[in-house]
JSON list of C-alpha atoms in Angstrom, two decimals:
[
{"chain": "B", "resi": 10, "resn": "UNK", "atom": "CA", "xyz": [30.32, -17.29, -27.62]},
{"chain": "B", "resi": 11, "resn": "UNK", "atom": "CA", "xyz": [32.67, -14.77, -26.36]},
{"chain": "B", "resi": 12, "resn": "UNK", "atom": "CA", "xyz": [31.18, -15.31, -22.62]},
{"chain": "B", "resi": 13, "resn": "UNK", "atom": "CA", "xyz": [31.22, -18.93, -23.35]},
{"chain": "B", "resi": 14, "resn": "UNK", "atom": "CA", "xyz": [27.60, -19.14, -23.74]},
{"chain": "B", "resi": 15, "resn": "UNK", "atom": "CA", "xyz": [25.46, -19.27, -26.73]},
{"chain": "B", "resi": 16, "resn": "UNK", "atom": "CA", "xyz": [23.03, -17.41, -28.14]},
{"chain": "B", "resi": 17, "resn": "UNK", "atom": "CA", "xyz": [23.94, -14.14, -27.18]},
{"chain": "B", "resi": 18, "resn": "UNK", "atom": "CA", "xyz": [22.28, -11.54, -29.41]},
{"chain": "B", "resi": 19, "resn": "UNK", "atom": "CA", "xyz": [23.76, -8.17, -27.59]},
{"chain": "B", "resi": 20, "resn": "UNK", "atom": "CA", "xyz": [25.80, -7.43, -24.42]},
{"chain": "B", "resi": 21, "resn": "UNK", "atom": "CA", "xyz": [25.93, -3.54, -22.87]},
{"chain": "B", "resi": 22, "resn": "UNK", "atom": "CA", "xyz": [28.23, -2.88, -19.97]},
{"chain": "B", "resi": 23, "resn": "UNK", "atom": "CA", "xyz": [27.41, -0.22, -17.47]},
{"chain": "B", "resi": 24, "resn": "UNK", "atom": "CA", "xyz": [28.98, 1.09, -14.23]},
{"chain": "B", "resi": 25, "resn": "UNK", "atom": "CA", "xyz": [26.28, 0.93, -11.69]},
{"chain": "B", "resi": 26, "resn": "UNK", "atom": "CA", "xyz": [26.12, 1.77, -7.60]},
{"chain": "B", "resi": 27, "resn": "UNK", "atom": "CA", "xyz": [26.77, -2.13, -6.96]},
{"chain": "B", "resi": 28, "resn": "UNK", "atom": "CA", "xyz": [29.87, -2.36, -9.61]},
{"chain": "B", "resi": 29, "resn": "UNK", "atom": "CA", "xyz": [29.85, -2.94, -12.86]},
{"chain": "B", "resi": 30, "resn": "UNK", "atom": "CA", "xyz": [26.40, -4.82, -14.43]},
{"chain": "B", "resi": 31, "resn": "UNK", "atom": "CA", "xyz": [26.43, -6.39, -17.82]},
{"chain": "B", "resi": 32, "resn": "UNK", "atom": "CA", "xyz": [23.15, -6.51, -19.43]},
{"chain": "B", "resi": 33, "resn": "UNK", "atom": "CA", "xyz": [22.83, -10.08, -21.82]},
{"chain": "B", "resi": 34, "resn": "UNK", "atom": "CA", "xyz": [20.21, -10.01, -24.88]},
{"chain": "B", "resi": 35, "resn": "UNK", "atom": "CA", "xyz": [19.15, -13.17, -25.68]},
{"chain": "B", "resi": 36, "resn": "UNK", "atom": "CA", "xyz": [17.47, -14.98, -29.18]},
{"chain": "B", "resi": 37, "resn": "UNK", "atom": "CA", "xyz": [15.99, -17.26, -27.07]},
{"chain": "B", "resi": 38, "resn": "UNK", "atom": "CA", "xyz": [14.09, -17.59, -23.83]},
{"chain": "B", "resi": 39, "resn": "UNK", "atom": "CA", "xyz": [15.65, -20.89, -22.79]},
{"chain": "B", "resi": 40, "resn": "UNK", "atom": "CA", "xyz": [19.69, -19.56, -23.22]},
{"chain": "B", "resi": 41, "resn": "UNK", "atom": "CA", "xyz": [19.10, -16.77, -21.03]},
{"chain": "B", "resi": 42, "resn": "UNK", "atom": "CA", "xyz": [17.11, -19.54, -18.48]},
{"chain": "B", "resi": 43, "resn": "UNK", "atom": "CA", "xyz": [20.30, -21.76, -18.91]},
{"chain": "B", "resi": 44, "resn": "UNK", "atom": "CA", "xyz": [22.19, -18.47, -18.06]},
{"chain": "B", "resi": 45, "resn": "UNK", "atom": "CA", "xyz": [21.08, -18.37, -14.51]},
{"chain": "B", "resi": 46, "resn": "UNK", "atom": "CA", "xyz": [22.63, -20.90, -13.71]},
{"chain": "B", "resi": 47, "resn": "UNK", "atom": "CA", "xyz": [25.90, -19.51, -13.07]},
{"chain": "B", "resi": 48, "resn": "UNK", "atom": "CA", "xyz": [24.33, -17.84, -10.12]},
{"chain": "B", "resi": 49, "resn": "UNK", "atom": "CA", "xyz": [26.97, -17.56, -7.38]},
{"chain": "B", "resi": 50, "resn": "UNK", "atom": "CA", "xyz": [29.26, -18.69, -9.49]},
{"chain": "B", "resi": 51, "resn": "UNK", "atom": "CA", "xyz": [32.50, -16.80, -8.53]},
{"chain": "B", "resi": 52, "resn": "UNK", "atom": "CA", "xyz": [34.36, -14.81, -11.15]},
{"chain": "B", "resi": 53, "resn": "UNK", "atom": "CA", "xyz": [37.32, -12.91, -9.96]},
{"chain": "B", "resi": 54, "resn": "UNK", "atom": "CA", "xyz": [36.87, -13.23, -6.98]},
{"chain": "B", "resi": 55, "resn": "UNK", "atom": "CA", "xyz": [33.38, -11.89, -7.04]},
{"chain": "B", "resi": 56, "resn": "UNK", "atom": "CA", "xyz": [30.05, -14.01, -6.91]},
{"chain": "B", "resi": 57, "resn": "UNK", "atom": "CA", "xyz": [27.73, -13.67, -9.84]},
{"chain": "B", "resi": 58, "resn": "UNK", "atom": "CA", "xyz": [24.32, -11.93, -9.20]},
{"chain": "B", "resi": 59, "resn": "UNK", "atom": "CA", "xyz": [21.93, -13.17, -11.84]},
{"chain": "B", "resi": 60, "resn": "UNK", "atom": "CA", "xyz": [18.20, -11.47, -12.66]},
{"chain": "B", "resi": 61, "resn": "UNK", "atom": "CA", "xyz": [16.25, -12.99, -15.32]},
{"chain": "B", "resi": 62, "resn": "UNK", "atom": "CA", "xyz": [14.82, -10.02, -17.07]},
{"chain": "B", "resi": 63, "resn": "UNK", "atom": "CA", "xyz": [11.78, -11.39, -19.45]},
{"chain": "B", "resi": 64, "resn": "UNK", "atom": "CA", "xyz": [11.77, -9.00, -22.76]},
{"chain": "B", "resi": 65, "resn": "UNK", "atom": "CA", "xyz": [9.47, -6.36, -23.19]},
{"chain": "B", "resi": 66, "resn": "UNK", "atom": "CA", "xyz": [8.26, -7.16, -26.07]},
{"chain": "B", "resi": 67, "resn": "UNK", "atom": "CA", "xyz": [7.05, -11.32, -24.87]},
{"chain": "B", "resi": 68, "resn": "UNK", "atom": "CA", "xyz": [5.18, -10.12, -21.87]},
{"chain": "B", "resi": 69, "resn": "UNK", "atom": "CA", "xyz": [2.10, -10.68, -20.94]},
{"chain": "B", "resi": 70, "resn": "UNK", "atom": "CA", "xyz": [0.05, -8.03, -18.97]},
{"chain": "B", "resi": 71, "resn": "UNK", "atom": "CA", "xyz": [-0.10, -9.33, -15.37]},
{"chain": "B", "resi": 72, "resn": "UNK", "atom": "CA", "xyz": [-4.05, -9.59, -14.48]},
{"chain": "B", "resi": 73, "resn": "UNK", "atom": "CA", "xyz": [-3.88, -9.55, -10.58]},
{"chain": "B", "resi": 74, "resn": "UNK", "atom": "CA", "xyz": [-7.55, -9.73, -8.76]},
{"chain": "B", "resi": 75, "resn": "UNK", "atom": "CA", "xyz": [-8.35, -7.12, -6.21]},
{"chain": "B", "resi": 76, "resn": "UNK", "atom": "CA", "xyz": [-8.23, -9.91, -3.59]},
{"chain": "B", "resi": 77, "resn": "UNK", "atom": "CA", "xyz": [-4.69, -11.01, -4.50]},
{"chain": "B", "resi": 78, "resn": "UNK", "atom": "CA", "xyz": [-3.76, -7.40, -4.57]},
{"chain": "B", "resi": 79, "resn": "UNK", "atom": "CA", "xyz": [-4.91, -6.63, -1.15]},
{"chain": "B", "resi": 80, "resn": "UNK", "atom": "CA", "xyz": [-3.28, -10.04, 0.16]},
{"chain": "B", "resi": 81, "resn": "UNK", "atom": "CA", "xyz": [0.55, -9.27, -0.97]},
{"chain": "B", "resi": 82, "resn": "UNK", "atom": "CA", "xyz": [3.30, -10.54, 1.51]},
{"chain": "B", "resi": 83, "resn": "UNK", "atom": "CA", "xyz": [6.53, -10.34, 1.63]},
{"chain": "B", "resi": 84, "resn": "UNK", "atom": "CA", "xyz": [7.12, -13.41, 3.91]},
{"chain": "B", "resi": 85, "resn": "UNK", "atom": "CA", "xyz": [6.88, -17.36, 2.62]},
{"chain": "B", "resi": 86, "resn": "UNK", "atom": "CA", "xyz": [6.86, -20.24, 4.72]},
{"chain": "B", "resi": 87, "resn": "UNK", "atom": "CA", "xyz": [9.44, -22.99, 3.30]},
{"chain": "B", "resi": 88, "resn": "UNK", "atom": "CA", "xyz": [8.56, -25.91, 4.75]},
{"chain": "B", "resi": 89, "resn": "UNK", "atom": "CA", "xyz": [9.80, -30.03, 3.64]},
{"chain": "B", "resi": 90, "resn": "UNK", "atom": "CA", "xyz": [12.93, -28.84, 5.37]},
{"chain": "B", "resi": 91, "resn": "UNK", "atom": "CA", "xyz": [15.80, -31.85, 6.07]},
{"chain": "B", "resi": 92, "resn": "UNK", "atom": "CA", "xyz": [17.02, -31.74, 9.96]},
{"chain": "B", "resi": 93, "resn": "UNK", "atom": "CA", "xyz": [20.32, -31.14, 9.63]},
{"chain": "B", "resi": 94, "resn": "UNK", "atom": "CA", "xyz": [20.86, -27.93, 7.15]},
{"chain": "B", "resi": 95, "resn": "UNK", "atom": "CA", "xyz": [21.54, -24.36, 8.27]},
{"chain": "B", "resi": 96, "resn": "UNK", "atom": "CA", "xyz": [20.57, -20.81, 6.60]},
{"chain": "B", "resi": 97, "resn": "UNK", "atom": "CA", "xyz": [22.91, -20.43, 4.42]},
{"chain": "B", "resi": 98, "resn": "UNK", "atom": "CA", "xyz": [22.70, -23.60, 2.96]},
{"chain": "B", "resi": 99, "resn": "UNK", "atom": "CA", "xyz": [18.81, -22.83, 2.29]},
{"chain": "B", "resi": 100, "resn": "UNK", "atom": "CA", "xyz": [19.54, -19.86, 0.72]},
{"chain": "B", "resi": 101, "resn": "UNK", "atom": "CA", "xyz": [22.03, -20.76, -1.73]},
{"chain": "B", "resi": 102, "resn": "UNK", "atom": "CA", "xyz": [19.60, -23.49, -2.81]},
{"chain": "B", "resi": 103, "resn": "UNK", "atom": "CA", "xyz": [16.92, -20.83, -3.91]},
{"chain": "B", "resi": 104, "resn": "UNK", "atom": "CA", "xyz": [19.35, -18.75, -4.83]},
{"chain": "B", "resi": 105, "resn": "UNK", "atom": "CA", "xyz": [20.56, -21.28, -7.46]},
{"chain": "B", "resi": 106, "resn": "UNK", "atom": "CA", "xyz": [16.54, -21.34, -8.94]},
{"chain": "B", "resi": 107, "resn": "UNK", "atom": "CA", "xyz": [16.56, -17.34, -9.42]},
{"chain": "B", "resi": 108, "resn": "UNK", "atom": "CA", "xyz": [15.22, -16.85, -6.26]},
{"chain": "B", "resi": 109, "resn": "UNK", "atom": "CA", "xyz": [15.97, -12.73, -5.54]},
{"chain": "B", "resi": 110, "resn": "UNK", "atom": "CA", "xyz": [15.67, -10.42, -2.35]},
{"chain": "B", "resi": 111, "resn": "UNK", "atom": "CA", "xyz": [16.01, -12.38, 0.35]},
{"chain": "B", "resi": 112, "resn": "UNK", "atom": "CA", "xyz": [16.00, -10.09, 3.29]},
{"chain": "B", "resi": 113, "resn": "UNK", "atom": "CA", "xyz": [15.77, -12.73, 6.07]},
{"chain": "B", "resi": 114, "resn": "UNK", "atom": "CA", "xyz": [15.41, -16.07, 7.05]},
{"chain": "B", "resi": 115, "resn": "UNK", "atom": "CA", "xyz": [14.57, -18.11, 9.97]},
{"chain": "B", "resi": 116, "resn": "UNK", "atom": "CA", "xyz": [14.49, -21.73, 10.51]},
{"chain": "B", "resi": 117, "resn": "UNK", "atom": "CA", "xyz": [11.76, -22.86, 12.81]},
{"chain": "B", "resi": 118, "resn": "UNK", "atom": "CA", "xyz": [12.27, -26.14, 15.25]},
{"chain": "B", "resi": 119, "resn": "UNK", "atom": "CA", "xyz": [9.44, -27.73, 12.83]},
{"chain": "B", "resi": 120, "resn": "UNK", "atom": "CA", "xyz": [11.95, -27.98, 9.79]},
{"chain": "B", "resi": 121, "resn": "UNK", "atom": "CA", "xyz": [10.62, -25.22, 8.01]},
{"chain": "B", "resi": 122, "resn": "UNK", "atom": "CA", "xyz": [11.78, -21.73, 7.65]},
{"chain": "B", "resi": 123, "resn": "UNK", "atom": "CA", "xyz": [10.45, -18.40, 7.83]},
{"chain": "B", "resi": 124, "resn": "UNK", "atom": "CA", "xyz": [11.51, -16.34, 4.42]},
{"chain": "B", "resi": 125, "resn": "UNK", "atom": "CA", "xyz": [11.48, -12.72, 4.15]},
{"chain": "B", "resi": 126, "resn": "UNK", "atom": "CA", "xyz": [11.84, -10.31, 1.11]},
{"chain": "B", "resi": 127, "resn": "UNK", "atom": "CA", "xyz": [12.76, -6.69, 0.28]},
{"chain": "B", "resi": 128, "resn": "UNK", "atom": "CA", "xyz": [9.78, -6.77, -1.77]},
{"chain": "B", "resi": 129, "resn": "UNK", "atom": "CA", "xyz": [6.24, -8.00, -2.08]},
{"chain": "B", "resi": 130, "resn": "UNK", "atom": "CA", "xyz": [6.63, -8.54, -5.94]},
{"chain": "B", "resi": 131, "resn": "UNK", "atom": "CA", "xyz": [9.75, -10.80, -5.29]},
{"chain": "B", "resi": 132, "resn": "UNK", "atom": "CA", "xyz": [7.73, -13.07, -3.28]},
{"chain": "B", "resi": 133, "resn": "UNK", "atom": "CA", "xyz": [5.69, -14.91, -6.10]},
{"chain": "B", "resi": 134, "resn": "UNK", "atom": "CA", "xyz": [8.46, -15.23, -8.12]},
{"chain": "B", "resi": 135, "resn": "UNK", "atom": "CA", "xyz": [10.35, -16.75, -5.31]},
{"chain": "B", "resi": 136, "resn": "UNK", "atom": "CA", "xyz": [7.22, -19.28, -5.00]},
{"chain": "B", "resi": 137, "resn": "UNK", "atom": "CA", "xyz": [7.33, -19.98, -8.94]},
{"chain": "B", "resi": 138, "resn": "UNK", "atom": "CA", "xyz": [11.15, -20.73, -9.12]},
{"chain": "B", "resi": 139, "resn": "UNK", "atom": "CA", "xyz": [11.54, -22.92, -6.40]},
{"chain": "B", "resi": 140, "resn": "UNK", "atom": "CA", "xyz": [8.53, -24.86, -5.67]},
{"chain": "B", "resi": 141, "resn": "UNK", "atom": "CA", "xyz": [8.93, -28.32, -5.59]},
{"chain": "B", "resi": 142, "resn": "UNK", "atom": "CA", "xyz": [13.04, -27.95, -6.04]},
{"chain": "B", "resi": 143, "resn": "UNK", "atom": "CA", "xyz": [14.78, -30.85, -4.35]},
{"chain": "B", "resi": 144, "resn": "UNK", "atom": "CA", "xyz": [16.99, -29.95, -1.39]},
{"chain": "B", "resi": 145, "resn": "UNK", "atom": "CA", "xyz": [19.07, -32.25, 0.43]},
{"chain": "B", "resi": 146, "resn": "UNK", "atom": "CA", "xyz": [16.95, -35.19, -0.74]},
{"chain": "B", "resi": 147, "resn": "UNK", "atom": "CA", "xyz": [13.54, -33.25, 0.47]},
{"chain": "B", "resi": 148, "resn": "UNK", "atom": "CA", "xyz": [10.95, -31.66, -1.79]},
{"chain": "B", "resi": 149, "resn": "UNK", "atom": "CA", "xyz": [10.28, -27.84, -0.79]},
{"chain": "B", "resi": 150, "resn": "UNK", "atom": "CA", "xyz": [6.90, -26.01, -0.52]},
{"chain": "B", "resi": 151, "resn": "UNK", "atom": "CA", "xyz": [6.63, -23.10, -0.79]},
{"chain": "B", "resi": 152, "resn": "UNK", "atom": "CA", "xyz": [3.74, -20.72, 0.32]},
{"chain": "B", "resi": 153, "resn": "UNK", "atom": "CA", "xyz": [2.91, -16.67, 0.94]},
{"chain": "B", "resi": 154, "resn": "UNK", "atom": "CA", "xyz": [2.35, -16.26, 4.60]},
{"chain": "B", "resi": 155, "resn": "UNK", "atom": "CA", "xyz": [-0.15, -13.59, 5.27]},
{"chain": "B", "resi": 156, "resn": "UNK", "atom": "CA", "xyz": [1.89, -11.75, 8.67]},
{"chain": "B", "resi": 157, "resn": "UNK", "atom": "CA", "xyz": [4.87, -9.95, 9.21]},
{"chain": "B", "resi": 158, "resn": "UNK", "atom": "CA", "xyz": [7.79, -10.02, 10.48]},
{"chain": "B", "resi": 159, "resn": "UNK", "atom": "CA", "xyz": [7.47, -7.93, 13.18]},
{"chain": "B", "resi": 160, "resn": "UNK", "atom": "CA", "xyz": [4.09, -9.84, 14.31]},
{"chain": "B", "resi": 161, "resn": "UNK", "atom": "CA", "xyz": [6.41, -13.67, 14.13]},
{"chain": "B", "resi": 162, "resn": "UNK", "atom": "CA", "xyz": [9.29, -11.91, 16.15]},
{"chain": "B", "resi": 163, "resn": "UNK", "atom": "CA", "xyz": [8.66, -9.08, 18.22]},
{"chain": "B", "resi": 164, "resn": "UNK", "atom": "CA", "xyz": [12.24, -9.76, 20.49]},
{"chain": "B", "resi": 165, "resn": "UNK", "atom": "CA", "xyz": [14.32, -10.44, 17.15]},
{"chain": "B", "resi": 166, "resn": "UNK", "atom": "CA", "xyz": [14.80, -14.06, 15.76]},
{"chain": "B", "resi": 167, "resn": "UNK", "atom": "CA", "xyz": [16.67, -16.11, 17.75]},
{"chain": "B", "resi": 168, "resn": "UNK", "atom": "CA", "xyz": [19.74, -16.25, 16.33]},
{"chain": "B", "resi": 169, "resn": "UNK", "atom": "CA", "xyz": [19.83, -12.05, 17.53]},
{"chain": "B", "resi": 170, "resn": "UNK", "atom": "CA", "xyz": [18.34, -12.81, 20.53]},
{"chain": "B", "resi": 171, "resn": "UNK", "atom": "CA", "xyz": [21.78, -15.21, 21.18]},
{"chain": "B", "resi": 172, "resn": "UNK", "atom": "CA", "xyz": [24.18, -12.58, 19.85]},
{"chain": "B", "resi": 173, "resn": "UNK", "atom": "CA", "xyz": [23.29, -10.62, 22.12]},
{"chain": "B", "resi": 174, "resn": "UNK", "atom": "CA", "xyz": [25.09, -12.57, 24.88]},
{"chain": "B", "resi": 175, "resn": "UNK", "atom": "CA", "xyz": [22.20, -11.85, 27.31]},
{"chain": "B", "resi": 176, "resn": "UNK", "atom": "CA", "xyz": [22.28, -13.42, 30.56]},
{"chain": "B", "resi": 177, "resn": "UNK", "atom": "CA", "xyz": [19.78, -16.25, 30.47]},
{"chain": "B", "resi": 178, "resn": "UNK", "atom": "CA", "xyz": [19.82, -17.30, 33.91]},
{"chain": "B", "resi": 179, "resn": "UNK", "atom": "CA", "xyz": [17.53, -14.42, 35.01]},
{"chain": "B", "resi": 180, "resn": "UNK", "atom": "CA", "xyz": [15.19, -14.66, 32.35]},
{"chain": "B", "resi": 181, "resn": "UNK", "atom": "CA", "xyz": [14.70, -17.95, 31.23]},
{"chain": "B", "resi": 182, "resn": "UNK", "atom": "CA", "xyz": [11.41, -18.48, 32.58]},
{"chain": "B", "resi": 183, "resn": "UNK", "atom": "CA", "xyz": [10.18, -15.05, 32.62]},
{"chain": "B", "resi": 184, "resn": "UNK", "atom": "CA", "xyz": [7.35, -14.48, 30.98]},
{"chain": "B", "resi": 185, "resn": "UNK", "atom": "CA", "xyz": [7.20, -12.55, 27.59]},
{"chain": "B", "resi": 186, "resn": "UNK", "atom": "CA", "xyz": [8.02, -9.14, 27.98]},
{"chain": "B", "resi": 187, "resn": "UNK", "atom": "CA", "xyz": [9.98, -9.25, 31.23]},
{"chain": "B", "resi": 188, "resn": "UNK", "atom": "CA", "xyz": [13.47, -8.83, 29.10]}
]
């Protein structure tokens, strides 16, 4: 209990490209679950970054259809959203079920939120950890959205759209395009 957690069977250390990584070996499942929650917890300074790793050795051979194959995404729709949250806020709440690889997000003026991922495979993982987590008194849903990013916001999302300080005097009832 060195690491003031239990169940620790094995611990390597390793210098990696994004600072030094410890890897933790488990006995059981559920003390390397309780594990993650110390997600963004801050140690030195430094927030943790947490991946639960399933052994080799326990898992089960995916069996993906050809349909859900073809369908991957790497976009979910959160939606169950309270009215008064920001970005941030959203995604340190999936980030505190395991959720990984957030790439993007974008709230949309329906309370839900547009999610994007570095990766297809992270998205359902994303879906399994955090559906149905309460957040700010609401329960989330989660689901893949079959588009892209590009396709939902071919000027940026708003929030670049505003950095860009453009002058919205001109164009505020231009049509699409006319930027």
């Amino acid at each position: 209990s060195k690491w003031g957690v239990e169940g620790i069977k094995e611990v390597l250390l390793a210098d990696s490209r994004f600072g030094q990584v410890a890897l933790f070996l488990f006995k059981e499942v559920e003390q390397a679950q309780l594990m993650m929650m110390a997600q963004g917890v801050e140690v030195e300074g430094r927030p943790l970054m947490l991946e639960f790793l399933p052994a080799t050795g326990n898992a089960k051979p995916e069996k993906k259809s050809n349909r859900e194959a073809s369908r991957a995404t790497e976009l979910i729709k959160v939606s169950g959203l309270p009215k008064k949250m920001d970005k941030n806020e959203l995604v340190t709440h999936l980030r505190s079920h395991g959720v990984l690889g957030i790439s993007q997000v974008a709230l949309q003026p329906d309370h839900t939120a547009i999610v994007r991922f570095n990766e297809e495979r992270d998205v359902p993982k994303a879906i399994s950890k955090a559906q149905s987590t309460v957040f700010k008194e609401k329960k989330l849903v989660l689901e893949p959205m079959m588009s892209t990013w590009d396709s939902l916001f071919p000027y940026g999302e708003a929030d670049e759209r505003d950095a860009n300080h453009q002058d919205e005097s001109w164009s505020e009832g231009a049509p699409r395009g006319w930027h």
